[in-house]
Short mmCIF file of C-alpha atoms in Angstrom, two decimals:
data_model
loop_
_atom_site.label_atom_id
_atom_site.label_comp_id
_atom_site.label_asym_id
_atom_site.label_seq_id
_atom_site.Cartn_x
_atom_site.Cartn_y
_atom_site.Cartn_z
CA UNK I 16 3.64 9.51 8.68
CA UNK I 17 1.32 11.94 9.59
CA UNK I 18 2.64 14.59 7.11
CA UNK I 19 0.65 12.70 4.71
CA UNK I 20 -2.43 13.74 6.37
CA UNK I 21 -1.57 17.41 6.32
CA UNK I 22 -0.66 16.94 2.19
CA UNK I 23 -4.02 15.19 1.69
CA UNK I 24 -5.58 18.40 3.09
CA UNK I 25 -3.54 20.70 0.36
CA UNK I 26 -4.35 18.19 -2.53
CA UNK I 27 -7.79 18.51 -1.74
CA UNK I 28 -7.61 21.93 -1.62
CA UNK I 29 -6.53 21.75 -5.20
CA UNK I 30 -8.37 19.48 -7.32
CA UNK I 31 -7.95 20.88 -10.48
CA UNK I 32 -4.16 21.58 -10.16
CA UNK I 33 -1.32 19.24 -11.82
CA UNK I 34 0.56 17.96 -8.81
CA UNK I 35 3.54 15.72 -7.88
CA UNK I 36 4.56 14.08 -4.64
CA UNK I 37 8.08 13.52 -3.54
CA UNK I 38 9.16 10.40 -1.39
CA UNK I 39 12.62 10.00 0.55
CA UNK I 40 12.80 6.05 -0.23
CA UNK I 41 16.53 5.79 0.86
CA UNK I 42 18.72 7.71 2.51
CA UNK I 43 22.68 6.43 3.24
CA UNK I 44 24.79 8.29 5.38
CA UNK I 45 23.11 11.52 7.98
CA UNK I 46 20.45 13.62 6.02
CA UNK I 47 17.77 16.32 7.30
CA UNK I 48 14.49 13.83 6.67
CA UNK I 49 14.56 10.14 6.85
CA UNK I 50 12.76 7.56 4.58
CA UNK I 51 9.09 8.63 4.50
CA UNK I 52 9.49 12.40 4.22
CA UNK I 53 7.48 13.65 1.78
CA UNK I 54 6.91 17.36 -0.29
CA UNK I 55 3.83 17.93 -2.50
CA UNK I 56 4.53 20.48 -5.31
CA UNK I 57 1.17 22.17 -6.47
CA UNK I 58 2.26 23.88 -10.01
CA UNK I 59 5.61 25.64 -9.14
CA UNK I 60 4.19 25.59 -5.25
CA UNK I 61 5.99 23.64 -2.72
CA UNK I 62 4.42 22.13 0.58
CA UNK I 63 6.60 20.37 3.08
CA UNK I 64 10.47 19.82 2.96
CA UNK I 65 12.92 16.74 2.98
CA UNK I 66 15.63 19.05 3.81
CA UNK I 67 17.01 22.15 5.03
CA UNK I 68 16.65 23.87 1.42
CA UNK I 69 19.86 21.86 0.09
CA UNK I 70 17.41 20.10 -2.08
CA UNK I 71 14.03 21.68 -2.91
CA UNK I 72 15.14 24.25 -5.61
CA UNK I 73 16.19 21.56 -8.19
CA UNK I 74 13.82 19.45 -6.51
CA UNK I 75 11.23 21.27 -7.90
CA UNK I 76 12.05 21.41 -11.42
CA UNK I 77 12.15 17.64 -11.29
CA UNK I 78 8.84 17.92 -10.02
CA UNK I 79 7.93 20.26 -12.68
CA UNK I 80 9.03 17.69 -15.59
CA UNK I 81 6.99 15.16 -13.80
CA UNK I 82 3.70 16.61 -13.80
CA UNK I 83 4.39 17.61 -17.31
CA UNK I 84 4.99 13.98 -18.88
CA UNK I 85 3.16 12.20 -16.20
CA UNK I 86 6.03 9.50 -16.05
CA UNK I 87 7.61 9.08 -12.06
CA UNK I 88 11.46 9.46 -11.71
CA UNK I 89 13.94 8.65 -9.01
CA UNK I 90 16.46 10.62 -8.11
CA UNK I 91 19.84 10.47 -6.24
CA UNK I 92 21.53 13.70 -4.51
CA UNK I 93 25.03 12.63 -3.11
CA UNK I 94 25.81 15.77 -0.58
CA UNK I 95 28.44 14.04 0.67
CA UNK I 96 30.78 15.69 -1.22
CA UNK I 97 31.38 19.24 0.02
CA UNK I 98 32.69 20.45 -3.44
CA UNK I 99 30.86 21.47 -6.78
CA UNK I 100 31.63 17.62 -8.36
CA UNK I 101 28.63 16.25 -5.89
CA UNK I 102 25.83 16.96 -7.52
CA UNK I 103 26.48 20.87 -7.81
CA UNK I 104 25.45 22.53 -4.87
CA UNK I 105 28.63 21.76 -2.49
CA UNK I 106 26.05 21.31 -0.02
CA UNK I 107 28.14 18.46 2.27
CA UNK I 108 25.52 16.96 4.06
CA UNK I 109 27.00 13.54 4.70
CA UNK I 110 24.51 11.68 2.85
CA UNK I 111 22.99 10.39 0.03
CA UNK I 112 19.15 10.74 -0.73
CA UNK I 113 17.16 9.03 -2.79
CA UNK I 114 13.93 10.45 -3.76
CA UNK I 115 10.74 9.06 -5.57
CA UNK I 116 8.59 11.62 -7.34
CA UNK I 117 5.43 10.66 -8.83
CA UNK I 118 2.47 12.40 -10.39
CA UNK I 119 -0.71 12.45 -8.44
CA UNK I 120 -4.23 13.97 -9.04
CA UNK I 121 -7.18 14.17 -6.47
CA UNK I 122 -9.58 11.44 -6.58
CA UNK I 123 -12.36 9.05 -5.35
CA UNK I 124 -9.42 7.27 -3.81
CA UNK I 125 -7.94 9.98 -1.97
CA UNK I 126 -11.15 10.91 -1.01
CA UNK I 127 -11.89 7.64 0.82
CA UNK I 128 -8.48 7.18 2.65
CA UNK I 129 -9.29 11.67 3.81
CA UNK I 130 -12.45 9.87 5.65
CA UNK I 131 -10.24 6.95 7.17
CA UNK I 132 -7.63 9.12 8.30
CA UNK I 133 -10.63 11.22 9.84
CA UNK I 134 -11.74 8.56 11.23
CA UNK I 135 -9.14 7.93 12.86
CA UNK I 136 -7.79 5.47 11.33
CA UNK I 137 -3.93 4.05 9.99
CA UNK I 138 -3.76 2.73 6.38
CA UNK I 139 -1.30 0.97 4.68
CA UNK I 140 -0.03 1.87 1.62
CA UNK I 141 1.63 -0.95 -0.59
CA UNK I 142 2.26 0.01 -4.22
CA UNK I 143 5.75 -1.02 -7.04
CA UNK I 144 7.83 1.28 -8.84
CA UNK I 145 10.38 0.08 -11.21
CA UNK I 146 9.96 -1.38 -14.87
CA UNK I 147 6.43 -3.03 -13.89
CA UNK I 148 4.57 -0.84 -11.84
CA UNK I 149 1.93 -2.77 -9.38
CA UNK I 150 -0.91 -0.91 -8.92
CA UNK I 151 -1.39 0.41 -5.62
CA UNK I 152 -3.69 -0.93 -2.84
CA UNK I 153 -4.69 0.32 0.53
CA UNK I 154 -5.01 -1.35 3.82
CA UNK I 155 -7.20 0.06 6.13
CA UNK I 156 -6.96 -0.78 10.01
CA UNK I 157 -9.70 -1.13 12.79
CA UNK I 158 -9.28 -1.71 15.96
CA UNK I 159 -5.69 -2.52 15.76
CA UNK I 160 -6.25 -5.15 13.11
CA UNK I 161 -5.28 -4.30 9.47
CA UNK I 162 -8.12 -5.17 7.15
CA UNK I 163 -7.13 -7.56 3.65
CA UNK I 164 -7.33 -5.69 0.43
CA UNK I 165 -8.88 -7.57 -2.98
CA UNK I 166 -5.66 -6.47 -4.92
CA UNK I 167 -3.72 -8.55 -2.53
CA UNK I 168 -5.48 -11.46 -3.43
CA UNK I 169 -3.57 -11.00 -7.07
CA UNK I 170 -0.14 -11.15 -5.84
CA UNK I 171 -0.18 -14.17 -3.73
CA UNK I 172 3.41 -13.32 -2.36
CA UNK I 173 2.39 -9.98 -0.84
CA UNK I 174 0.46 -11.16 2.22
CA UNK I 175 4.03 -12.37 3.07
CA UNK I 176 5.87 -9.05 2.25
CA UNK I 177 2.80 -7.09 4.22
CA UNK I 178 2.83 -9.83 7.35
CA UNK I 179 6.65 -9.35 7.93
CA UNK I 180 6.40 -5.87 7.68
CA UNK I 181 3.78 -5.12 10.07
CA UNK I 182 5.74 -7.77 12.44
CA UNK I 183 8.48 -4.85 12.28
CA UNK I 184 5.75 -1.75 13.33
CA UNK I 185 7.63 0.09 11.31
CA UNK I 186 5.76 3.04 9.20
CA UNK I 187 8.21 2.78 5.99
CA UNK I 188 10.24 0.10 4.29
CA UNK I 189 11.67 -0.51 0.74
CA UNK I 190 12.07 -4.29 -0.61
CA UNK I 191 13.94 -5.18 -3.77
CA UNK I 192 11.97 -7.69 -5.97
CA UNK I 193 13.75 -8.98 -8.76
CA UNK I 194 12.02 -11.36 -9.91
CA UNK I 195 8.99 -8.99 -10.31
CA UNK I 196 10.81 -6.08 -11.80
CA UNK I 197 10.31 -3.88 -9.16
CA UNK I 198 10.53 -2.18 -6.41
CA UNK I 199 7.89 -2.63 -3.62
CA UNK I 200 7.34 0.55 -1.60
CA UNK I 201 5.72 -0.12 1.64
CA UNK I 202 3.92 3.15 3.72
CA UNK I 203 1.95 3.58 6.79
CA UNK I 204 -0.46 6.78 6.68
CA UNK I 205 -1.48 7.83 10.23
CA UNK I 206 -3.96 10.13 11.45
CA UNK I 207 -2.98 13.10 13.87
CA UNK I 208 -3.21 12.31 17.38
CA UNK I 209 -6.34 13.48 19.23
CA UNK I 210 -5.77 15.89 22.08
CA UNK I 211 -8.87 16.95 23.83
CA UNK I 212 -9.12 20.65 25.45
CA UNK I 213 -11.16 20.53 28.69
CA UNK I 214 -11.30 24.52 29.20
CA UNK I 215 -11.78 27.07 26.56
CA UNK I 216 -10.26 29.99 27.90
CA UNK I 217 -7.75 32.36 26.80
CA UNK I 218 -4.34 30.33 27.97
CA UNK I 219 -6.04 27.82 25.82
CA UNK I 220 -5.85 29.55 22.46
CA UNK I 221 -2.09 29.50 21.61
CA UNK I 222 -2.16 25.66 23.05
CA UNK I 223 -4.60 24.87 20.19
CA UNK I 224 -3.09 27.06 17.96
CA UNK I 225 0.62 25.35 18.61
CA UNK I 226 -1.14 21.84 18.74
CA UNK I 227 -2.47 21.80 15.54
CA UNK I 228 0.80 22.49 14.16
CA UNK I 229 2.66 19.65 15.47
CA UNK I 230 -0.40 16.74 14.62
CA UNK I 231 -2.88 17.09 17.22
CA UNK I 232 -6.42 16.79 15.96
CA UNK I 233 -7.99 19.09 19.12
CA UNK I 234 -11.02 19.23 20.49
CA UNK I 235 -12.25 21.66 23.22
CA UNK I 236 -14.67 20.91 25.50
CA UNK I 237 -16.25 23.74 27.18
CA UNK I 238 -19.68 25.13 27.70
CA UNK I 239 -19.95 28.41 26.67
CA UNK I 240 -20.78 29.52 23.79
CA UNK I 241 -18.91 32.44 24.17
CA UNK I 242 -15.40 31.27 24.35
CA UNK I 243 -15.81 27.92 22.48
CA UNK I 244 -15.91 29.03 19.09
CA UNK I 245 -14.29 29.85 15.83
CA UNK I 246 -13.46 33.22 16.94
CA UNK I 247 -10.88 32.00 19.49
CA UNK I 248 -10.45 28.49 17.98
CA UNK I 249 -10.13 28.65 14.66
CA UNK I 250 -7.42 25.88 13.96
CA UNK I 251 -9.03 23.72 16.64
CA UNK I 252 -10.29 20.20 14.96
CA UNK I 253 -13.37 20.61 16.79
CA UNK I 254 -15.61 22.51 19.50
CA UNK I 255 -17.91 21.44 21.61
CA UNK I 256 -20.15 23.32 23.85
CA UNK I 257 -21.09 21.18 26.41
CA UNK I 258 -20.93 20.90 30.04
CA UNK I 259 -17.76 17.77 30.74
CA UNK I 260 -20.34 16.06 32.64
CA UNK I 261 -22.34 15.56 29.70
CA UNK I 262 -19.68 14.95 27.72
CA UNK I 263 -17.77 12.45 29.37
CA UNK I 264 -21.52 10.70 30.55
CA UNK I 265 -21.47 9.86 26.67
CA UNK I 266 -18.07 8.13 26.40
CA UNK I 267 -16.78 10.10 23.79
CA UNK I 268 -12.78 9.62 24.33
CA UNK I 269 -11.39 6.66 22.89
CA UNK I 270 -8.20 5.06 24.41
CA UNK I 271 -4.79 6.15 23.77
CA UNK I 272 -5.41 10.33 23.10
CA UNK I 273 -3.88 12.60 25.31
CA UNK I 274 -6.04 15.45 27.33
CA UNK I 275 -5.61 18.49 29.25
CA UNK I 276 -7.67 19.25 32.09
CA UNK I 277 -7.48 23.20 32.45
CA UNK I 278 -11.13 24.48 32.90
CA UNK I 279 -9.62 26.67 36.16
CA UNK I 280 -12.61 25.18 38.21
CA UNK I 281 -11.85 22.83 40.79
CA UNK I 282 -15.20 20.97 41.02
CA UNK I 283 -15.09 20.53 36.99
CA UNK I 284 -11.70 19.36 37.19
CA UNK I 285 -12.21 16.58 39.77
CA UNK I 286 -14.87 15.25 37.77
CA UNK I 287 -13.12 15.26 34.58
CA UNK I 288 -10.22 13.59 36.36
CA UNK I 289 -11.94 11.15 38.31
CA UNK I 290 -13.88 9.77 35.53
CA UNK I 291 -10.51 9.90 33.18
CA UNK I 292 -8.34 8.06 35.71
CA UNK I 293 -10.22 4.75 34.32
CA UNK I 294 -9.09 5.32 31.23
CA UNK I 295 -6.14 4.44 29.09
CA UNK I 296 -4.72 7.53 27.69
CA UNK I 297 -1.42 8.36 26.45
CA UNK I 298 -1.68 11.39 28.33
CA UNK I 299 -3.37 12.93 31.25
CA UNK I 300 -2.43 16.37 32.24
CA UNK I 301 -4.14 18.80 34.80
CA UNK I 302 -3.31 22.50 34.54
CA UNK I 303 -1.99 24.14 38.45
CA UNK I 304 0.16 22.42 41.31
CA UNK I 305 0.40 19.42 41.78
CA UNK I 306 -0.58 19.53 45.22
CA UNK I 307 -3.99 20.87 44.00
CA UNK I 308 -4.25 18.02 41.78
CA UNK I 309 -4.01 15.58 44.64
CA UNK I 310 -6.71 17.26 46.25
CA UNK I 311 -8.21 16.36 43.36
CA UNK I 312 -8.36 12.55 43.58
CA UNK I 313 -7.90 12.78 47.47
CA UNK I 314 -8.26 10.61 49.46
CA UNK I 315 -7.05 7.95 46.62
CA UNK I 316 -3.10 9.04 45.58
CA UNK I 317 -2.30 10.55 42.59
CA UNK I 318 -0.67 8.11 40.25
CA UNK I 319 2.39 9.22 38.68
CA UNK I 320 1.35 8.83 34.90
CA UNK I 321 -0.64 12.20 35.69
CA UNK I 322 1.07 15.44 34.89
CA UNK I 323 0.77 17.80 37.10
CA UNK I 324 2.33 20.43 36.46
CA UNK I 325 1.83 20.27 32.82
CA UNK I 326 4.68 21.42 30.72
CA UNK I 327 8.54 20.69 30.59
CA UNK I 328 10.61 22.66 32.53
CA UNK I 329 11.60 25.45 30.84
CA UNK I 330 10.77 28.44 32.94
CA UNK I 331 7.65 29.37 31.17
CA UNK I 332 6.10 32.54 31.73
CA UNK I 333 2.39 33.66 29.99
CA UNK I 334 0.17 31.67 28.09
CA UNK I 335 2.73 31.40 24.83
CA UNK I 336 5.60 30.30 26.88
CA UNK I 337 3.09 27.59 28.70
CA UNK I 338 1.57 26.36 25.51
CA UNK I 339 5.64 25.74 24.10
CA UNK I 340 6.25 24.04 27.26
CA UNK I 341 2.77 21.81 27.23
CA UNK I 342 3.51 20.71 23.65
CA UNK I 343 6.96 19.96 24.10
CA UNK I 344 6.00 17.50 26.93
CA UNK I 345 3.28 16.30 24.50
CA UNK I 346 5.83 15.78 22.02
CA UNK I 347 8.18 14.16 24.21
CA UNK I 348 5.90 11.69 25.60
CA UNK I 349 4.27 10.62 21.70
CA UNK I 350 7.75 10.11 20.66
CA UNK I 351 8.91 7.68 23.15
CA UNK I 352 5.74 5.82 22.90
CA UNK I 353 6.24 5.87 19.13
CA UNK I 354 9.84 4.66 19.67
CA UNK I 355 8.47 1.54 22.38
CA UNK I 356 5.81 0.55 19.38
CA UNK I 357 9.16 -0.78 17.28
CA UNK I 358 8.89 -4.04 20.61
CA UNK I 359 5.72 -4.43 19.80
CA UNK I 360 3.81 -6.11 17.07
CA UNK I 361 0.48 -5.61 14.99
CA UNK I 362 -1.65 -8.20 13.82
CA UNK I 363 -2.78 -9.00 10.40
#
């Protein structure tokens, strides 16, 4: 849920400001969002959606009452009903959502899980709503392995509920308790992917720009001063002017990000790639032909989890086009890793 990040940004942004947060927690039938979408209302400000504006008008004066009296509410829009007895917007959707919307205020708390998430790091989010609320905890994970939590300790049953559902490596899940009251709402928080820039020049700015936008924490790599900078890079997560030698000599990329090699040198680029062929990145990408690129690595072959040419096929022309067609593939290739995770386990 890395929208969570982006509405931890805007609630810091505003720590004075009454606020509310609105959860999809169910969702039967086809709907816009799925379970885990989230909107933050500032005031009478909306951030986010849940769905393609069927919702958020009445949405928000829900969210309204709620910062008012302080007291959560769920709420139920049927829009399966394509007629003014739904829920009076004939808005025929095929599905019923169920949304959670709860007050929320900046704090010491959200403070600390900002610096985890910048970190890099997923936490888990386990908290009840219902007729006895159970105070929220946070799990935070390193290295793969999700760290215990003192308010666990206090509900000897949830080690169970948490165990099973990081067995599922799912990032959402709702579980009925009835013999608690309550409801126990489950959440993982993830940080955006990392993306690192090798190249700062000018096909590079609407990449970063586009990047940013879809979850990639970027950071370019490039030594001058001139082109690595705010001025070109303002939404870029980070800049660093610094030769990739140097860089990379300092082992600065952690396993799993995704880079782009597109410094339009060819010496610069066979070093970056040589030394990033060891590594175990989601993505490896190297701007030009491909046949360059196996000059590249020659005489050793190029293997085929490089991409070269970067960029779905979509007949991409200038450096807007190419940056659509980069991020799509970066898209593509995050998603079906996300969607192999579900085989996979974490440990607790």
């Amino acid at each position: 849920m890395k929208e969570f990040y982006r509405l931890l940004k805007v609630m810091k942004a505003h720590p004075y400001s009454p606020m509310a947060i609105a959860t999809v927690i169910r969702v039967e039938g086809s709907a816009y969002r799925h379970e885990g979408a989230k909107m933050l209302f500032v005031e009478e400000e909306p951030y986010g959606t849940i769905s393609a504006g069927c919702l958020e008008n009445d949405l928000a004066y829900r969210a309204k009452e709620v910062m008012e009296s302080k007291v959560p509410q769920t709420i139920s829009y049927d829009l399966r009903a394509g007629d003014a007895l739904s829920w009076g917007q004939s808005a025929g959707c095929n599905g019923k959502i169920t949304i959670y919307v709860e007050p929320v205020a900046w704090n010491s708390t959200w403070e600390q899980l900002e610096g985890l998430l910048d970190a890099g790091e997923k936490i888990l989010c386990a908290r009840g709503i219902g007729e006895r609320a159970i105070t929220p905890f946070f799990l935070p994970s390193q290295n793969g392995r999700w760290l215990p939590s003192r308010n666990e300790q206090s509900h000897p049953d949830f080690h169970g509920i948490i165990e099973n559902f990081i067995q599922t490596n799912k990032s959402f899940a709702l579980i009925e308790k009835e013999e608690w009251k309550s409801t126990i709402l489950l959440e993982i928080y993830e940080p955006k992917d990392r993306l690192y820039i090798f190249g700062a020049g000018p096909d590079a700015e609407p990449l970063v720009e586009l990047a940013e936008k879809m979850d990639f924490a970027t950071t370019v790599i490039d030594p001058r001063s001139s082109r690595s900078c705010d001025k070109y890079f303002p939404s870029a997560h980070q800049l660093i002017v610094e030769h990739p030698e140097t860089f990379l000599k300092e082992g600065k990329i952690p396993d799993h990000s995704y880079v782009l090699i597109m410094t339009h040198n060819f010496d610069r680029d066979r070093t970056i790639l040589n030394h990033l062929i060891k590594q175990q990145v989601n993505y490896l990408g190297v701007l030009g032909p491909r046949r360059r690129t196996e000059r590249l690595l020659a005489p050793t072959r190029l293997p085929d989890r490089v991409y070269s040419p970067i960029g779905m096929d979509i007949g991409a022309e200038g450096p807007e086009e190419i940056s659509v067609s980069i991020v799509a593939q970066l898209l593509k290739v995050r998603n079906e890793r996300k969607a192999l995770s579900y085989t996979s386990p974490l440990s607790i």
